[in-house]
Structures are given as C-alpha cells and as structure tokens.
Short mmCIF file of C-alpha atoms in Angstrom, two decimals:
data_model
loop_
_atom_site.label_atom_id
_atom_site.label_comp_id
_atom_site.label_asym_id
_atom_site.label_seq_id
_atom_site.Cartn_x
_atom_site.Cartn_y
_atom_site.Cartn_z
CA MET G 104 -10.38 23.66 -28.24
CA ARG G 105 -9.78 22.14 -31.74
CA PHE G 106 -6.20 22.51 -30.65
CA LEU G 107 -6.65 20.67 -27.81
CA ARG G 108 -8.60 17.91 -29.58
CA VAL G 109 -5.88 17.68 -32.12
CA VAL G 110 -3.05 17.60 -29.21
CA PHE G 111 -5.45 14.84 -27.11
CA THR G 112 -5.76 12.88 -30.43
CA ALA G 113 -2.19 12.68 -31.07
CA ILE G 114 -1.29 11.51 -27.58
CA LEU G 115 -3.84 9.01 -27.37
CA ALA G 116 -2.71 7.65 -30.72
CA THR G 117 0.80 7.59 -29.61
CA PHE G 118 -0.04 5.89 -26.45
CA LEU G 119 -2.39 3.15 -28.36
CA LEU G 120 0.16 2.61 -31.03
CA GLY G 121 2.84 1.90 -28.47
CA LEU G 122 0.39 -0.32 -26.16
CA GLY G 123 -0.63 -2.30 -29.32
CA ALA G 124 3.02 -2.51 -30.63
CA VAL G 125 4.32 -3.87 -27.03
CA CYS G 126 1.46 -6.30 -26.52
CA ALA G 127 1.54 -7.65 -30.11
CA ALA G 128 5.25 -8.03 -29.83
CA ALA G 129 5.34 -10.06 -26.64
CA ALA G 130 2.49 -12.34 -27.51
CA VAL G 131 4.29 -13.19 -30.72
CA ALA G 132 7.46 -13.49 -29.34
CA ALA G 133 5.79 -15.59 -26.55
CA GLN G 134 5.03 -18.31 -29.14
CA TRP G 135 8.92 -19.30 -29.22
CA GLY G 136 8.30 -20.35 -25.70
CA ARG G 137 7.70 -23.76 -27.09
CA THR G 138 11.27 -24.36 -27.72
CA SER G 139 12.91 -21.72 -25.66
CA LEU G 140 12.69 -21.18 -21.65
CA ALA G 141 13.64 -17.44 -22.13
CA PHE G 142 10.65 -16.62 -24.43
CA ASP G 143 8.60 -18.82 -22.58
CA VAL G 144 8.79 -16.23 -19.40
CA LEU G 145 6.66 -13.94 -21.50
CA THR G 146 3.80 -16.49 -21.61
CA HIS G 147 2.84 -16.41 -17.94
CA PHE G 148 1.97 -12.56 -18.51
CA ALA G 149 -0.41 -13.49 -21.42
CA PRO G 150 -3.54 -11.85 -19.91
CA PHE G 151 -1.79 -8.69 -19.68
CA TRP G 152 -0.75 -9.01 -23.32
CA LEU G 153 -4.43 -10.00 -24.24
CA ALA G 154 -5.85 -7.07 -22.03
CA GLY G 155 -3.78 -4.34 -23.65
CA ALA G 156 -4.26 -5.42 -26.97
CA LEU G 157 -8.05 -5.44 -26.59
CA VAL G 158 -7.98 -1.94 -25.31
CA ALA G 159 -5.77 -0.83 -28.11
CA THR G 160 -8.17 -2.59 -30.79
CA LEU G 161 -11.24 -1.20 -29.35
CA ALA G 162 -10.15 2.40 -28.69
CA GLY G 163 -8.49 2.33 -31.79
CA LEU G 164 -11.40 2.16 -33.39
CA ALA G 165 -12.56 5.70 -32.30
CA LEU G 166 -9.49 6.98 -34.55
CA ARG G 167 -9.61 7.86 -38.01
CA GLY G 168 -7.19 7.29 -41.05
CA PRO G 169 -3.98 5.38 -41.28
CA VAL G 170 -2.98 5.52 -37.50
CA ARG G 171 -6.44 3.72 -36.97
CA VAL G 172 -5.49 0.85 -39.19
CA ALA G 173 -2.13 0.51 -37.42
CA ILE G 174 -3.59 0.28 -34.04
CA VAL G 175 -6.48 -1.90 -34.77
CA GLY G 176 -3.87 -4.16 -36.91
CA LEU G 177 -1.40 -4.40 -34.00
CA GLY G 178 -4.32 -4.90 -31.52
CA LEU G 179 -5.66 -7.77 -33.53
CA VAL G 180 -2.54 -9.37 -33.85
CA GLY G 181 -1.73 -9.18 -30.08
CA THR G 182 -5.28 -10.39 -29.47
CA PHE G 183 -5.07 -13.55 -31.30
CA ALA G 184 -1.44 -14.38 -30.37
CA ALA G 185 -2.50 -13.91 -26.48
CA GLY G 186 -5.59 -15.61 -26.94
CA ALA G 187 -4.11 -18.51 -28.47
CA LEU G 188 -1.84 -18.85 -25.24
CA ILE G 189 -4.71 -18.59 -23.09
CA ALA G 190 -7.43 -20.67 -24.91
CA PRO G 191 -6.11 -24.22 -24.26
CA GLU G 192 -6.29 -23.52 -20.62
CA LEU G 193 -10.06 -22.48 -21.04
CA VAL G 194 -11.21 -25.63 -23.12
CA ARG G 195 -9.09 -28.24 -21.52
CA HIS G 196 -10.43 -31.48 -19.20
CA THR G 197 -10.25 -30.81 -15.83
CA GLY G 198 -11.21 -34.18 -14.72
CA PRO G 199 -14.29 -36.10 -13.43
CA HIS G 200 -16.56 -34.34 -11.20
CA ALA G 201 -18.59 -35.48 -8.36
CA ALA G 202 -21.74 -33.71 -6.73
CA PRO G 203 -21.45 -32.03 -3.24
CA GLY G 204 -23.21 -34.95 -1.72
CA ALA G 205 -20.49 -37.30 -2.85
CA PRO G 206 -19.16 -39.77 -0.10
CA GLY G 207 -15.38 -40.17 0.78
CA GLN G 208 -14.91 -36.48 0.35
CA LEU G 209 -11.26 -35.08 0.69
CA LYS G 210 -10.88 -31.49 1.50
CA ILE G 211 -7.53 -29.96 0.69
CA VAL G 212 -5.86 -26.85 1.31
CA GLN G 213 -2.93 -25.23 -0.63
CA PHE G 214 -1.33 -22.24 0.87
CA ASN G 215 2.00 -20.34 0.33
CA ALA G 216 1.76 -18.77 3.88
CA TRP G 217 4.69 -16.26 2.99
CA HIS G 218 7.97 -15.89 5.20
CA ASN G 219 6.74 -12.09 5.61
CA ASN G 220 3.18 -12.83 6.71
CA ALA G 221 2.37 -10.57 9.62
CA ASP G 222 -1.08 -12.02 10.38
CA LEU G 223 -0.13 -15.62 11.58
CA GLU G 224 -2.64 -15.72 13.96
CA ARG G 225 -5.75 -15.16 11.39
CA THR G 226 -4.00 -17.49 8.96
CA ILE G 227 -4.13 -20.43 11.51
CA ASP G 228 -7.50 -19.40 12.79
CA TRP G 229 -8.80 -19.55 9.26
CA LEU G 230 -7.30 -22.78 8.50
CA ALA G 231 -8.76 -23.99 11.83
CA ARG G 232 -12.34 -22.78 10.59
CA GLU G 233 -12.08 -24.41 7.06
CA ALA G 234 -11.47 -28.08 8.90
CA PRO G 235 -9.40 -29.37 5.97
CA ASP G 236 -8.53 -33.02 5.84
CA ILE G 237 -4.95 -32.04 4.41
CA VAL G 238 -3.19 -28.75 4.27
CA VAL G 239 0.26 -28.31 2.00
CA ILE G 240 1.90 -25.18 3.31
CA GLU G 241 4.90 -23.57 1.89
CA GLU G 242 7.15 -20.94 3.13
CA THR G 243 6.75 -22.05 6.65
CA THR G 244 8.69 -20.22 9.42
CA PRO G 245 9.68 -21.22 13.00
CA ALA G 246 7.00 -18.81 13.98
CA ILE G 247 3.80 -20.35 11.93
CA ARG G 248 5.32 -23.84 13.07
CA ALA G 249 4.96 -22.89 16.57
CA LEU G 250 1.42 -21.72 16.34
CA ILE G 251 0.71 -24.92 14.27
CA ALA G 252 2.03 -26.88 17.29
CA ALA G 253 0.01 -24.58 20.06
CA LYS G 254 -3.22 -24.10 18.19
CA THR G 255 -4.00 -27.35 16.25
CA ASN G 256 -3.93 -30.79 16.72
CA TRP G 257 -2.86 -31.72 13.19
CA TYR G 258 -0.50 -34.42 12.21
CA VAL G 259 2.81 -32.87 11.04
CA THR G 260 4.86 -34.20 8.06
CA CYS G 261 8.13 -32.89 8.17
CA PRO G 262 7.74 -30.50 10.88
CA LYS G 263 10.87 -28.46 10.36
CA CYS G 264 10.60 -28.33 6.54
CA GLU G 265 9.85 -25.29 4.49
CA VAL G 266 7.01 -27.25 2.74
CA MET G 267 4.76 -29.36 5.49
CA ILE G 268 1.98 -31.36 5.01
CA LEU G 269 -0.75 -31.15 7.95
CA SER G 270 -3.54 -33.87 8.25
CA ARG G 271 -6.35 -34.85 10.37
CA ARG G 272 -5.38 -38.45 10.36
CA PRO G 273 -1.79 -39.79 10.62
CA PRO G 274 -0.07 -40.75 7.36
CA VAL G 275 0.97 -44.40 7.20
CA ALA G 276 4.42 -43.28 5.32
CA ASP G 277 5.90 -39.95 4.88
CA GLY G 278 9.29 -38.50 3.37
CA VAL G 279 11.00 -35.32 1.80
CA ALA G 280 13.79 -34.88 -0.85
CA PHE G 281 16.11 -32.16 -1.47
CA LEU G 282 18.30 -31.61 -4.80
CA GLY G 283 20.82 -28.98 -4.05
CA HIS G 284 20.81 -25.61 -2.03
CA ARG G 285 18.28 -23.71 -4.11
CA SER G 286 16.38 -26.65 -5.45
CA GLY G 287 13.38 -26.44 -2.94
CA PRO G 288 11.65 -29.36 -0.93
CA LEU G 289 9.44 -31.89 -1.97
CA SER G 290 7.50 -33.48 0.81
CA ARG G 291 4.76 -36.40 0.54
CA ALA G 292 2.59 -38.32 2.84
CA THR G 293 1.02 -41.38 2.07
CA PHE G 294 -2.60 -41.96 3.83
CA ARG G 295 -5.02 -44.78 3.87
CA ASP G 296 -8.91 -44.37 3.42
CA ALA G 297 -11.77 -46.92 2.42
CA ARG G 298 -10.14 -47.15 -0.85
CA GLY G 299 -6.85 -47.84 -0.02
CA GLU G 300 -3.59 -45.75 0.11
CA PHE G 301 -2.99 -42.43 -1.48
CA THR G 302 -0.06 -40.17 -1.60
CA VAL G 303 0.02 -36.51 -1.64
CA LEU G 304 3.13 -34.36 -2.76
CA GLY G 305 3.69 -31.05 -1.71
CA VAL G 306 6.07 -28.87 -3.76
CA HIS G 307 7.43 -25.38 -3.83
CA ASN G 308 9.15 -24.37 -7.21
CA ALA G 309 11.63 -21.45 -8.15
CA TRP G 310 10.47 -18.69 -10.41
CA PRO G 311 10.76 -19.50 -14.36
CA THR G 312 13.45 -17.39 -14.17
CA ASP G 313 15.47 -19.57 -12.26
CA PRO G 314 17.56 -22.46 -14.00
CA ASP G 315 16.26 -24.61 -11.09
CA GLN G 316 12.86 -24.79 -12.24
CA PRO G 317 13.23 -27.36 -14.97
CA MET G 318 15.21 -29.36 -12.56
CA GLN G 319 12.35 -29.38 -9.99
CA GLU G 320 9.76 -30.30 -12.49
CA ARG G 321 11.76 -33.31 -13.64
CA ARG G 322 12.39 -34.27 -9.71
CA LEU G 323 8.57 -34.30 -9.24
CA ALA G 324 7.87 -36.03 -12.36
CA ALA G 325 10.03 -38.70 -11.03
CA ALA G 326 8.55 -38.60 -7.86
CA VAL G 327 5.09 -38.98 -8.93
CA ALA G 328 6.00 -42.13 -11.07
CA ARG G 329 7.15 -43.76 -7.86
CA PHE G 330 3.35 -44.19 -6.67
CA PRO G 331 0.28 -45.28 -8.22
CA ARG G 332 -1.04 -42.31 -10.42
CA GLU G 333 -4.69 -43.18 -10.05
CA ARG G 334 -4.95 -42.06 -6.37
CA THR G 335 -2.02 -39.62 -6.12
CA ILE G 336 -2.59 -35.86 -5.28
CA VAL G 337 -0.04 -33.14 -6.05
CA THR G 338 -0.23 -29.61 -4.99
CA GLY G 339 1.99 -26.55 -4.46
CA ASP G 340 3.26 -23.24 -5.44
CA PHE G 341 4.75 -23.94 -8.96
CA ASN G 342 5.83 -20.35 -9.71
CA SER G 343 4.20 -21.37 -13.27
CA THR G 344 1.03 -20.20 -14.96
CA PRO G 345 -1.22 -22.82 -16.97
CA TRP G 346 -0.59 -20.45 -20.33
CA SER G 347 3.00 -21.21 -20.48
CA PHE G 348 4.32 -24.02 -22.64
CA SER G 349 6.46 -25.47 -19.81
CA ARG G 350 3.42 -25.79 -17.60
CA ARG G 351 1.72 -27.91 -20.45
CA ARG G 352 4.44 -30.13 -21.00
CA TRP G 353 5.00 -30.99 -17.53
CA ASP G 354 1.23 -31.27 -17.08
CA ARG G 355 1.49 -34.01 -19.58
CA ALA G 356 4.56 -35.74 -18.03
CA LEU G 357 2.79 -36.02 -14.40
CA GLY G 358 0.12 -38.00 -15.83
CA LEU G 359 -2.30 -36.48 -13.36
CA VAL G 360 -5.15 -33.94 -13.80
CA ARG G 361 -4.57 -30.47 -12.93
CA ARG G 362 -8.00 -29.70 -11.29
CA GLU G 363 -8.29 -25.74 -11.10
CA ARG G 364 -8.63 -23.62 -14.14
CA ALA G 365 -7.16 -20.26 -14.55
CA LEU G 366 -7.38 -19.67 -10.88
CA PHE G 367 -5.33 -16.40 -10.35
CA SER G 368 -3.70 -16.79 -6.90
CA TRP G 369 -0.80 -14.15 -6.93
CA PRO G 370 -0.43 -11.89 -5.76
CA ALA G 371 -2.72 -10.96 -2.54
CA VAL G 372 -0.95 -7.91 -1.35
CA GLN G 373 0.29 -4.72 -2.79
CA TYR G 374 4.09 -4.24 -3.00
CA LYS G 375 6.08 -1.12 -2.32
CA ARG G 376 7.27 -1.34 -5.85
CA LEU G 377 4.32 -2.27 -7.48
CA ARG G 378 1.89 -0.26 -5.91
CA TRP G 379 -0.96 -0.70 -8.94
CA THR G 380 -1.22 -4.40 -8.30
CA GLY G 381 -4.50 -4.58 -5.98
CA PHE G 382 -5.34 -7.73 -7.76
CA PRO G 383 -4.24 -11.13 -8.26
CA TYR G 384 -2.68 -11.69 -12.10
CA LEU G 385 -0.59 -14.65 -11.89
CA ALA G 386 -2.28 -18.38 -11.63
CA ILE G 387 0.90 -20.22 -9.99
CA ASP G 388 -0.90 -22.43 -7.39
CA HIS G 389 -2.10 -25.56 -8.76
CA VAL G 390 -3.70 -28.97 -7.66
CA TYR G 391 -3.55 -32.17 -9.56
CA ALA G 392 -5.10 -35.36 -8.84
CA GLY G 393 -5.36 -38.84 -10.44
CA SER G 394 -8.05 -40.31 -12.44
CA GLY G 395 -9.53 -42.02 -9.28
CA TRP G 396 -10.54 -38.77 -7.87
CA ALA G 397 -13.52 -36.52 -8.86
CA THR G 398 -13.51 -32.80 -8.40
CA VAL G 399 -16.44 -31.58 -6.04
CA SER G 400 -15.45 -28.10 -6.04
CA VAL G 401 -12.45 -25.69 -6.35
CA ARG G 402 -12.25 -22.17 -4.91
CA ARG G 403 -10.06 -19.47 -3.79
CA GLY G 404 -9.69 -18.45 -0.13
CA PRO G 405 -9.29 -15.22 1.36
CA LYS G 406 -6.46 -12.72 1.85
CA LEU G 407 -4.63 -14.01 4.94
CA GLY G 408 -1.65 -11.93 5.43
CA SER G 409 0.44 -13.79 2.66
CA ASP G 410 1.03 -12.73 -0.88
CA HIS G 411 -0.78 -15.87 -2.06
CA TYR G 412 -4.33 -16.69 -1.87
CA PRO G 413 -4.89 -20.11 -0.52
CA VAL G 414 -6.72 -22.69 -2.99
CA VAL G 415 -9.43 -24.91 -1.10
CA VAL G 416 -10.13 -28.20 -3.29
CA ILE G 417 -12.67 -30.92 -2.34
CA LEU G 418 -12.24 -34.14 -3.88
CA ALA G 419 -14.09 -37.45 -3.84
CA PRO G 420 -13.15 -40.94 -4.86
CA VAL G 421 -14.52 -41.88 -8.44
CA ALA G 422 -17.61 -43.86 -8.07
CA PRO G 423 -16.92 -47.70 -9.02
CA ARG G 424 -18.62 -48.82 -12.21
#
C-alpha cells in the first residue's frame, strides 16, 4: 500500500506541476496581448487558465515538501495572472438600468443560427414564441431564410445576406457593407419610435486568429460613428471574449456600452473532436447600446440546434430628467 501511495503521489505531483506550469505560463504570456495580437489569442481562454491554476493551488496544498511549494507557487502565479485578465469584466460599468415595467421597451435577440443547424423548425418556433422586436441573426442559409419567410411576418433587412435583421416594424432605412471576400457582412437598419430614430447594426466577425478581425473592428467603429451614438445598438457574433485586450480597446473605440457581462455563449453543442465540451466556455456574442438606452434584462437563451446560444436583451429608453 505504501508503494502504491508513493506512486500515486508522484503521478499526482507530476500532473499538478504540469498543470500549474502550463496555466501560469499561458496566463503570464497573455499579458503581452496588450501589444501583440498573437499573444492576445491566449487571453480568450483566461477562464481555463484560472480554473487550472486554482485546481493546482488547492490540490497542491495536500502535498508536502519542495514539490508542494513549486506547485502552489505556480498555481498562485497563474491565478493572479488569469484573474487580472478577467477582473475588469466583472467590475466594469454595464450602463444604466431600468425596472421591468419601464415604458418603451425593446426586446432584441442576438443569435448565430449556424450553417449546420439541423433543428431549424424549433429555432424559428422559439423565436416566434419569444416575440422580440428585433432579431439579429448570423450564418443564415437558404433553408432558414425560407422558413422565416414561410412561418413569420417579420420585416427582413437584407434578406439574402449572411447577417439578417428581422423586425416587427418596418425600418425607415437599411443597408449592408462588405469589405473583401472574407471580411464578413455588416448589416444595419434604422427604426423610429416615440423618442425618434435609432439604428441597429448586426455583425459577424472572423476568429481572433484571422487577420481580417482587426479590419472588421475598424469598419464597425467607422460605421457606428456615422450614427448618433446615444441611441445606436450593435450586436452580433464578435468571436472575441471580454477578457481580451483587443475587445477592451474596441469597446472604447465604439463609444457604446456592452450590456452583457461574462455571458458564455459558445459552444452549445459537443464537437466530434472536442467530446469533453458539454458546456459553453467562450463569451463571444455581445450586445452594445448607447447612453440613451437602459438595460432591463440580459439572459442566455436555450440550445436550439446551433453551436451558439442566443442572447436575449431587453432595453428601455433612459427616462428624461
């Protein structure tokens, strides 16, 4: 028994030492994401580095001797470095808030429907039951466009685009912009309510490893600048997490307030090559709104055959003073 205990301890110590070293190294290297897009890719997985470092720290306390000091030391380095990436998201301002009964509410659904979605009927049925005022939907296909036309009476902005904006009221203006073959679409629709006009922009950005993403962010910032920021709303699949330095920089550049906080939206399905992923671990679907909007609620929707969860946000005009 003593021999087995020694072997088990050695295996555990080796595993924890490796776990602590990997998480500490990744979390520390991610700090260079402030100036390097290559290192910034590591920031998107900050929750993993934090969880692994915490496991190494707590489990390492059960060991003895120099190996305990090494494991706990690496775990603490990883915990503080990863925590420094995540903490700003947890304490940032998410804009003004309004009570559930606030007048003039606007319900928005942001959803990447996924081109491989095999449950389109349930997807459209859920959207119909939610009865949102506006839906921004990405990765549309001819099949989902046909279902939307057959089963709903929504107004559709850019009906053949990869990013579509659906609405219960007709827009007063709309448009779409493309920059390059792989840049991804940027759709917009302008509506009018009791307070005047407001513009909704829908976007689907490339992965952070794709050189197109910074260009897409610059394009979006330029598009937002064309409209009165106070009432502008931007939502979509940004493929960018809130603990990345690039996301924080573009948050500032947009001049709007991101209304969800650390809302994990991907993946909603298990991939063949990633069978262990039964839970969402990337927060990449975002909703922004100008200072003229107050947040009533933000929630994640159900699994709907897509690899993304939908995001449901209710906004209300800020009460005049």
